[in-house]
Amino acid sequence: RAKEGGKARSELFDERMQAQAVDSLQTEDDLAVAVAQGQLRLHYQPIIDLRDGHVTGVEALLRWEHPRRGLLQPADFVPLAERSGLIVEIGKWVIDEAWRTLEHWYATIEDCHLTIAVNVSRRQLANAELLDAVASSQPTGPAGSALLVEVSEELLVADANAGFSTLHALRMMGVRVAVDDFGAGVSSLAHLQTMPIDHVKVDRHFVAGLGRHRQDEAVVAGIIGMAKNMGVGVVAEGVESSDQLEALKRLGCDSAQGFLLGRPSADVRDVVDLPALESRTLPEPPRSVVVR
Ligand code: C2E
Ligand code: MG
Ligand code: MG
Ligand code: MG
């Protein structure tokens, strides 16, 4: 009996595995047409200068308007795109789209200084096509130096040599570089000094602990101090409460991003036309309920 039960369970398991494999093949096929059919979107989240409260730019976050499954988040399809290699083509689309938006802004907004940050993944950083993608649609004039590329810390540690040379090349082209999710990976603060970067983004897990965990405050203060020494900008990610915002200002953080300051939006005007921080009522999130 026990044996039969075990067999049934393993068959069930096989079936489930198979169903998942079919599902992922289906998604991969879908993803291959997503670019061609124009199903990809960029949502924009504002980044705020903490000294004057103004929007300095946005981070572009990828979404997929799937014809059957609705709006998909990066976690739903970026890992698959990485495995299949489709991320290279998708990444090219992201960069083209960001350049198009920048060109439009710089042509229509007076005295524009806004920037767009795009995320690139391991596969793209290792691939020379990233540089081609940036160069092929780079506008002339000021819009052409308003792009930032975000690379996760983890990635820069794993393959520092290849990664660094791509970053150097990007910076030669007038593209600025930010290290994303800093503090989450294994590299030490000292490692930050070796990176060819213009900005560091403090991982939101440390921001979440501000005002609650002394250690997190110490880590954030350390990153800010090191960044100031290096002459690079600091952006705090995942700011959700005004306590966190106040702590960041107190620690001398340059800029911040998070649901408190503005959610990612499909309508870029929502983001660009945001009034300065002081003249806004910020949406305080509900206090989280502790379930015991
Ligand atoms: P990331 O680059 O660290 O982007 C920030 C993520 O945090 C975004 O999730 C954003 O919506 C979310 N976020 C912003 N503010 C808050 C907050 O206050 N609280 C919390 N809990 N989350 C906040 P999203 O859009 O789901 O993106 C997830 C990750 O997917 C990104 O992390 C990035 O690594 C990757 N990704 C996004 N777009 C692209 C892309 O075009 N290409 C590649 N290769 N990866 C991308
Ligand atoms: Mg990012
Ligand atoms: Mg991040
Ligand atoms: Mg992240």
Short mmCIF file of N, CA and C in Angstrom, two decimals, residues 110-232:
data_model
loop_
_atom_site.label_atom_id
_atom_site.label_comp_id
_atom_site.label_asym_id
_atom_site.label_seq_id
_atom_site.Cartn_x
_atom_site.Cartn_y
_atom_site.Cartn_z
N GLU A 110 11.31 72.40 -21.35
CA GLU A 110 12.32 73.46 -21.34
C GLU A 110 13.38 73.19 -20.27
N ASP A 111 14.63 73.39 -20.60
CA ASP A 111 15.74 73.24 -19.66
C ASP A 111 15.68 71.88 -18.93
N CYS A 112 15.53 70.83 -19.71
CA CYS A 112 15.37 69.48 -19.16
C CYS A 112 16.69 68.91 -18.65
N HIS A 113 16.63 68.31 -17.43
CA HIS A 113 17.81 67.63 -16.89
C HIS A 113 17.48 66.20 -16.48
N LEU A 114 16.31 65.73 -16.85
CA LEU A 114 15.86 64.41 -16.38
C LEU A 114 16.72 63.28 -16.96
N THR A 115 16.84 62.23 -16.16
CA THR A 115 17.57 61.04 -16.61
C THR A 115 16.65 59.83 -16.57
N ILE A 116 17.00 58.82 -17.34
CA ILE A 116 16.30 57.53 -17.27
C ILE A 116 17.34 56.46 -16.96
N ALA A 117 17.03 55.66 -15.94
CA ALA A 117 17.89 54.54 -15.59
C ALA A 117 17.26 53.25 -16.09
N VAL A 118 18.04 52.45 -16.80
CA VAL A 118 17.54 51.14 -17.25
C VAL A 118 18.35 50.04 -16.55
N ASN A 119 17.70 48.92 -16.34
CA ASN A 119 18.37 47.79 -15.70
C ASN A 119 18.96 46.86 -16.75
N VAL A 120 20.16 46.42 -16.53
CA VAL A 120 20.70 45.38 -17.41
C VAL A 120 21.10 44.17 -16.59
N SER A 121 20.98 43.01 -17.22
CA SER A 121 21.25 41.77 -16.50
C SER A 121 22.60 41.19 -16.92
N ARG A 122 22.97 40.15 -16.24
CA ARG A 122 24.26 39.49 -16.43
C ARG A 122 24.54 39.20 -17.91
N ARG A 123 23.56 38.58 -18.53
CA ARG A 123 23.70 38.16 -19.92
C ARG A 123 24.01 39.35 -20.83
N GLN A 124 23.37 40.47 -20.55
CA GLN A 124 23.58 41.66 -21.38
C GLN A 124 24.96 42.27 -21.16
N LEU A 125 25.38 42.26 -19.91
CA LEU A 125 26.65 42.89 -19.56
C LEU A 125 27.81 42.11 -20.19
N ALA A 126 27.62 40.82 -20.32
CA ALA A 126 28.66 39.96 -20.88
C ALA A 126 28.66 40.03 -22.41
N ASN A 127 27.66 40.71 -22.97
CA ASN A 127 27.43 40.67 -24.40
C ASN A 127 27.76 42.03 -25.03
N ALA A 128 28.60 42.03 -26.05
CA ALA A 128 29.03 43.27 -26.68
C ALA A 128 27.85 44.00 -27.33
N GLU A 129 26.77 43.27 -27.56
CA GLU A 129 25.60 43.89 -28.19
C GLU A 129 25.00 45.00 -27.33
N LEU A 130 25.27 44.96 -26.04
CA LEU A 130 24.77 46.04 -25.17
C LEU A 130 25.32 47.39 -25.65
N LEU A 131 26.61 47.40 -25.94
CA LEU A 131 27.23 48.66 -26.40
C LEU A 131 26.67 49.08 -27.75
N ASP A 132 26.45 48.09 -28.63
CA ASP A 132 25.85 48.40 -29.93
C ASP A 132 24.44 48.95 -29.75
N ALA A 133 23.70 48.31 -28.84
CA ALA A 133 22.32 48.73 -28.60
C ALA A 133 22.28 50.18 -28.13
N VAL A 134 23.19 50.53 -27.22
CA VAL A 134 23.25 51.89 -26.70
C VAL A 134 23.63 52.86 -27.82
N ALA A 135 24.65 52.49 -28.58
CA ALA A 135 25.17 53.39 -29.60
C ALA A 135 24.19 53.58 -30.76
N SER A 136 23.50 52.51 -31.13
CA SER A 136 22.72 52.56 -32.37
C SER A 136 21.55 53.53 -32.30
N SER A 137 21.00 53.76 -31.09
CA SER A 137 19.87 54.69 -31.03
C SER A 137 20.14 55.91 -30.15
N GLN A 138 21.41 56.11 -29.80
CA GLN A 138 21.77 57.24 -28.93
C GLN A 138 21.54 58.57 -29.63
N PRO A 139 20.67 59.42 -29.05
CA PRO A 139 20.42 60.71 -29.70
C PRO A 139 21.64 61.63 -29.57
N THR A 140 21.72 62.60 -30.46
CA THR A 140 22.77 63.61 -30.32
C THR A 140 22.23 64.69 -29.38
N GLY A 141 23.11 65.53 -28.87
CA GLY A 141 22.68 66.59 -27.96
C GLY A 141 22.53 66.08 -26.54
N PRO A 142 21.96 66.93 -25.66
CA PRO A 142 21.91 66.61 -24.22
C PRO A 142 21.14 65.33 -23.88
N ALA A 143 20.12 64.98 -24.68
CA ALA A 143 19.38 63.74 -24.41
C ALA A 143 20.30 62.53 -24.45
N GLY A 144 21.35 62.64 -25.26
CA GLY A 144 22.28 61.52 -25.45
C GLY A 144 23.18 61.25 -24.25
N SER A 145 23.16 62.15 -23.27
CA SER A 145 23.95 61.85 -22.07
C SER A 145 23.06 61.78 -20.84
N ALA A 146 21.78 61.42 -21.05
CA ALA A 146 20.82 61.36 -19.93
C ALA A 146 20.41 59.94 -19.59
N LEU A 147 21.17 58.98 -20.09
CA LEU A 147 20.87 57.57 -19.78
C LEU A 147 21.79 57.05 -18.68
N LEU A 148 21.21 56.28 -17.80
CA LEU A 148 21.98 55.57 -16.77
C LEU A 148 21.73 54.08 -16.95
N VAL A 149 22.73 53.30 -16.63
CA VAL A 149 22.56 51.85 -16.66
C VAL A 149 22.73 51.34 -15.24
N GLU A 150 21.77 50.52 -14.78
CA GLU A 150 21.87 49.94 -13.43
C GLU A 150 22.31 48.48 -13.52
N VAL A 151 23.34 48.19 -12.77
CA VAL A 151 23.89 46.84 -12.75
C VAL A 151 23.92 46.37 -11.30
N SER A 152 23.45 45.17 -11.04
CA SER A 152 23.40 44.76 -9.64
C SER A 152 24.80 44.46 -9.10
N GLU A 153 24.95 44.70 -7.81
CA GLU A 153 26.23 44.51 -7.14
C GLU A 153 26.71 43.08 -7.35
N GLU A 154 25.80 42.16 -7.19
CA GLU A 154 26.08 40.72 -7.30
C GLU A 154 26.82 40.43 -8.60
N LEU A 155 26.33 41.08 -9.65
CA LEU A 155 26.87 40.86 -10.99
C LEU A 155 28.29 41.39 -11.14
N LEU A 156 28.55 42.51 -10.48
CA LEU A 156 29.88 43.11 -10.59
C LEU A 156 30.92 42.33 -9.80
N VAL A 157 30.44 41.57 -8.82
CA VAL A 157 31.37 40.77 -8.04
C VAL A 157 31.66 39.47 -8.77
N ALA A 158 30.61 38.89 -9.36
CA ALA A 158 30.74 37.60 -10.03
C ALA A 158 31.70 37.67 -11.21
N ASP A 159 31.61 38.75 -11.98
CA ASP A 159 32.42 38.81 -13.19
C ASP A 159 33.00 40.21 -13.35
N ALA A 160 33.82 40.56 -12.37
CA ALA A 160 34.31 41.94 -12.29
C ALA A 160 35.04 42.38 -13.56
N ASN A 161 35.88 41.54 -14.10
CA ASN A 161 36.70 41.96 -15.25
C ASN A 161 35.88 42.32 -16.47
N ALA A 162 35.04 41.36 -16.90
CA ALA A 162 34.21 41.59 -18.08
C ALA A 162 33.25 42.74 -17.80
N GLY A 163 32.66 42.73 -16.61
CA GLY A 163 31.69 43.75 -16.24
C GLY A 163 32.31 45.13 -16.25
N PHE A 164 33.46 45.26 -15.61
CA PHE A 164 34.10 46.57 -15.50
C PHE A 164 34.45 47.13 -16.88
N SER A 165 34.92 46.28 -17.79
CA SER A 165 35.33 46.85 -19.08
C SER A 165 34.11 47.33 -19.86
N THR A 166 32.98 46.63 -19.73
CA THR A 166 31.76 47.12 -20.37
C THR A 166 31.35 48.46 -19.75
N LEU A 167 31.44 48.55 -18.42
CA LEU A 167 31.04 49.80 -17.75
C LEU A 167 31.94 50.97 -18.17
N HIS A 168 33.24 50.69 -18.29
CA HIS A 168 34.16 51.74 -18.77
C HIS A 168 33.74 52.21 -20.15
N ALA A 169 33.43 51.25 -21.01
CA ALA A 169 33.04 51.59 -22.39
C ALA A 169 31.75 52.42 -22.40
N LEU A 170 30.79 52.04 -21.55
CA LEU A 170 29.54 52.80 -21.47
C LEU A 170 29.81 54.24 -21.04
N ARG A 171 30.67 54.40 -20.06
CA ARG A 171 30.95 55.74 -19.54
C ARG A 171 31.67 56.59 -20.59
N MET A 172 32.48 55.95 -21.40
CA MET A 172 33.13 56.67 -22.51
C MET A 172 32.08 57.20 -23.49
N MET A 173 30.95 56.49 -23.56
CA MET A 173 29.88 56.90 -24.48
C MET A 173 28.95 57.93 -23.85
N GLY A 174 29.25 58.35 -22.62
CA GLY A 174 28.41 59.35 -21.97
C GLY A 174 27.24 58.76 -21.21
N VAL A 175 27.28 57.45 -20.98
CA VAL A 175 26.22 56.79 -20.21
C VAL A 175 26.72 56.62 -18.78
N ARG A 176 25.90 57.02 -17.83
CA ARG A 176 26.31 56.88 -16.44
C ARG A 176 25.93 55.50 -15.89
N VAL A 177 26.64 55.09 -14.85
CA VAL A 177 26.45 53.74 -14.32
C VAL A 177 26.08 53.80 -12.84
N ALA A 178 25.07 53.01 -12.47
CA ALA A 178 24.71 52.89 -11.06
C ALA A 178 24.83 51.44 -10.65
N VAL A 179 25.38 51.20 -9.45
CA VAL A 179 25.37 49.83 -8.93
C VAL A 179 24.10 49.67 -8.11
N ASP A 180 23.32 48.66 -8.49
CA ASP A 180 21.97 48.43 -7.96
C ASP A 180 22.03 47.48 -6.76
N ASP A 181 21.06 47.63 -5.87
CA ASP A 181 20.91 46.70 -4.74
C ASP A 181 22.20 46.58 -3.93
N PHE A 182 22.89 47.70 -3.74
CA PHE A 182 24.16 47.60 -3.03
C PHE A 182 23.95 47.28 -1.55
N GLY A 183 24.81 46.39 -1.05
CA GLY A 183 24.73 45.97 0.34
C GLY A 183 24.11 44.60 0.48
N ALA A 184 23.37 44.20 -0.57
CA ALA A 184 22.70 42.90 -0.53
C ALA A 184 23.66 41.78 -0.86
N GLY A 185 24.69 42.09 -1.63
CA GLY A 185 25.60 41.05 -2.09
C GLY A 185 26.72 40.78 -1.12
N VAL A 186 27.73 40.13 -1.62
CA VAL A 186 28.80 39.68 -0.73
C VAL A 186 29.97 40.66 -0.68
N SER A 187 29.97 41.67 -1.57
CA SER A 187 31.16 42.51 -1.62
C SER A 187 31.21 43.45 -0.42
N SER A 188 32.40 43.82 -0.03
CA SER A 188 32.55 44.73 1.10
C SER A 188 32.47 46.15 0.60
N LEU A 189 32.37 47.05 1.55
CA LEU A 189 32.36 48.47 1.20
C LEU A 189 33.61 48.86 0.42
N ALA A 190 34.72 48.22 0.78
CA ALA A 190 35.99 48.55 0.11
C ALA A 190 35.91 48.24 -1.38
N HIS A 191 35.15 47.21 -1.71
CA HIS A 191 35.00 46.80 -3.10
C HIS A 191 34.35 47.91 -3.94
N LEU A 192 33.47 48.64 -3.28
CA LEU A 192 32.75 49.73 -3.95
C LEU A 192 33.74 50.70 -4.60
N GLN A 193 34.87 50.91 -3.89
CA GLN A 193 35.88 51.86 -4.37
C GLN A 193 36.50 51.48 -5.70
N THR A 194 36.46 50.19 -6.01
CA THR A 194 37.10 49.73 -7.25
C THR A 194 36.15 49.81 -8.44
N MET A 195 34.86 50.05 -8.17
CA MET A 195 33.88 49.98 -9.25
C MET A 195 33.83 51.25 -10.08
N PRO A 196 33.79 51.12 -11.42
CA PRO A 196 33.71 52.30 -12.29
C PRO A 196 32.26 52.79 -12.39
N ILE A 197 31.82 53.49 -11.35
CA ILE A 197 30.40 53.85 -11.25
C ILE A 197 30.20 55.34 -10.95
N ASP A 198 28.97 55.81 -11.18
CA ASP A 198 28.60 57.20 -10.91
C ASP A 198 27.62 57.32 -9.74
N HIS A 199 26.86 56.23 -9.51
CA HIS A 199 25.86 56.23 -8.43
C HIS A 199 25.84 54.88 -7.75
N VAL A 200 25.45 54.89 -6.49
CA VAL A 200 25.22 53.63 -5.80
C VAL A 200 23.79 53.64 -5.27
N LYS A 201 23.08 52.54 -5.46
CA LYS A 201 21.71 52.44 -4.97
C LYS A 201 21.68 51.50 -3.77
N VAL A 202 21.25 52.05 -2.64
CA VAL A 202 21.24 51.28 -1.40
C VAL A 202 20.08 50.28 -1.44
N ASP A 203 20.38 49.03 -1.25
CA ASP A 203 19.36 47.99 -1.30
C ASP A 203 18.22 48.28 -0.32
N ARG A 204 17.00 48.00 -0.79
CA ARG A 204 15.84 48.40 0.01
C ARG A 204 15.70 47.65 1.33
N HIS A 205 16.40 46.53 1.47
CA HIS A 205 16.32 45.81 2.75
C HIS A 205 16.97 46.60 3.88
N PHE A 206 17.99 47.39 3.56
CA PHE A 206 18.61 48.24 4.58
C PHE A 206 17.75 49.46 4.86
N VAL A 207 17.14 49.97 3.80
CA VAL A 207 16.25 51.13 3.97
C VAL A 207 15.07 50.74 4.85
N ALA A 208 14.57 49.52 4.66
CA ALA A 208 13.43 49.03 5.43
C ALA A 208 13.74 49.03 6.93
N GLY A 209 15.01 48.82 7.27
CA GLY A 209 15.38 48.73 8.68
C GLY A 209 15.68 50.06 9.34
N LEU A 210 15.67 51.15 8.56
CA LEU A 210 15.99 52.47 9.14
C LEU A 210 14.99 52.85 10.22
N GLY A 211 15.52 53.31 11.35
CA GLY A 211 14.65 53.68 12.46
C GLY A 211 14.21 52.47 13.28
N ARG A 212 14.55 51.28 12.83
CA ARG A 212 14.16 50.08 13.57
C ARG A 212 15.36 49.23 13.99
N HIS A 213 16.34 49.16 13.08
CA HIS A 213 17.52 48.35 13.37
C HIS A 213 18.77 49.20 13.26
N ARG A 214 19.47 49.31 14.41
CA ARG A 214 20.72 50.08 14.47
C ARG A 214 21.70 49.67 13.39
N GLN A 215 21.82 48.34 13.17
CA GLN A 215 22.82 47.85 12.21
C GLN A 215 22.53 48.36 10.80
N ASP A 216 21.23 48.38 10.46
CA ASP A 216 20.89 48.85 9.11
C ASP A 216 21.26 50.31 8.95
N GLU A 217 21.01 51.08 9.99
CA GLU A 217 21.37 52.49 9.93
C GLU A 217 22.88 52.64 9.76
N ALA A 218 23.62 51.78 10.46
CA ALA A 218 25.09 51.83 10.35
C ALA A 218 25.54 51.47 8.94
N VAL A 219 24.91 50.48 8.34
CA VAL A 219 25.27 50.08 6.97
C VAL A 219 24.98 51.22 6.00
N VAL A 220 23.80 51.81 6.13
CA VAL A 220 23.42 52.89 5.21
C VAL A 220 24.37 54.08 5.39
N ALA A 221 24.68 54.41 6.64
CA ALA A 221 25.62 55.51 6.90
C ALA A 221 26.98 55.19 6.29
N GLY A 222 27.40 53.95 6.39
CA GLY A 222 28.69 53.52 5.83
C GLY A 222 28.72 53.67 4.31
N ILE A 223 27.64 53.24 3.67
CA ILE A 223 27.58 53.34 2.20
C ILE A 223 27.59 54.81 1.77
N ILE A 224 26.81 55.63 2.48
CA ILE A 224 26.77 57.05 2.13
C ILE A 224 28.16 57.69 2.32
N GLY A 225 28.81 57.36 3.43
CA GLY A 225 30.14 57.92 3.71
C GLY A 225 31.14 57.52 2.63
N MET A 226 31.14 56.25 2.28
CA MET A 226 32.07 55.75 1.27
C MET A 226 31.79 56.41 -0.08
N ALA A 227 30.50 56.50 -0.42
CA ALA A 227 30.12 57.10 -1.71
C ALA A 227 30.57 58.56 -1.78
N LYS A 228 30.38 59.28 -0.69
CA LYS A 228 30.80 60.70 -0.66
C LYS A 228 32.30 60.81 -0.89
N ASN A 229 33.06 59.91 -0.23
CA ASN A 229 34.52 59.90 -0.41
C ASN A 229 34.91 59.67 -1.85
N MET A 230 34.14 58.81 -2.51
CA MET A 230 34.45 58.46 -3.91
C MET A 230 33.91 59.50 -4.88
N GLY A 231 33.05 60.38 -4.37
CA GLY A 231 32.43 61.36 -5.25
C GLY A 231 31.33 60.78 -6.12
N VAL A 232 30.68 59.72 -5.64
CA VAL A 232 29.54 59.18 -6.39
C VAL A 232 28.23 59.47 -5.65
#
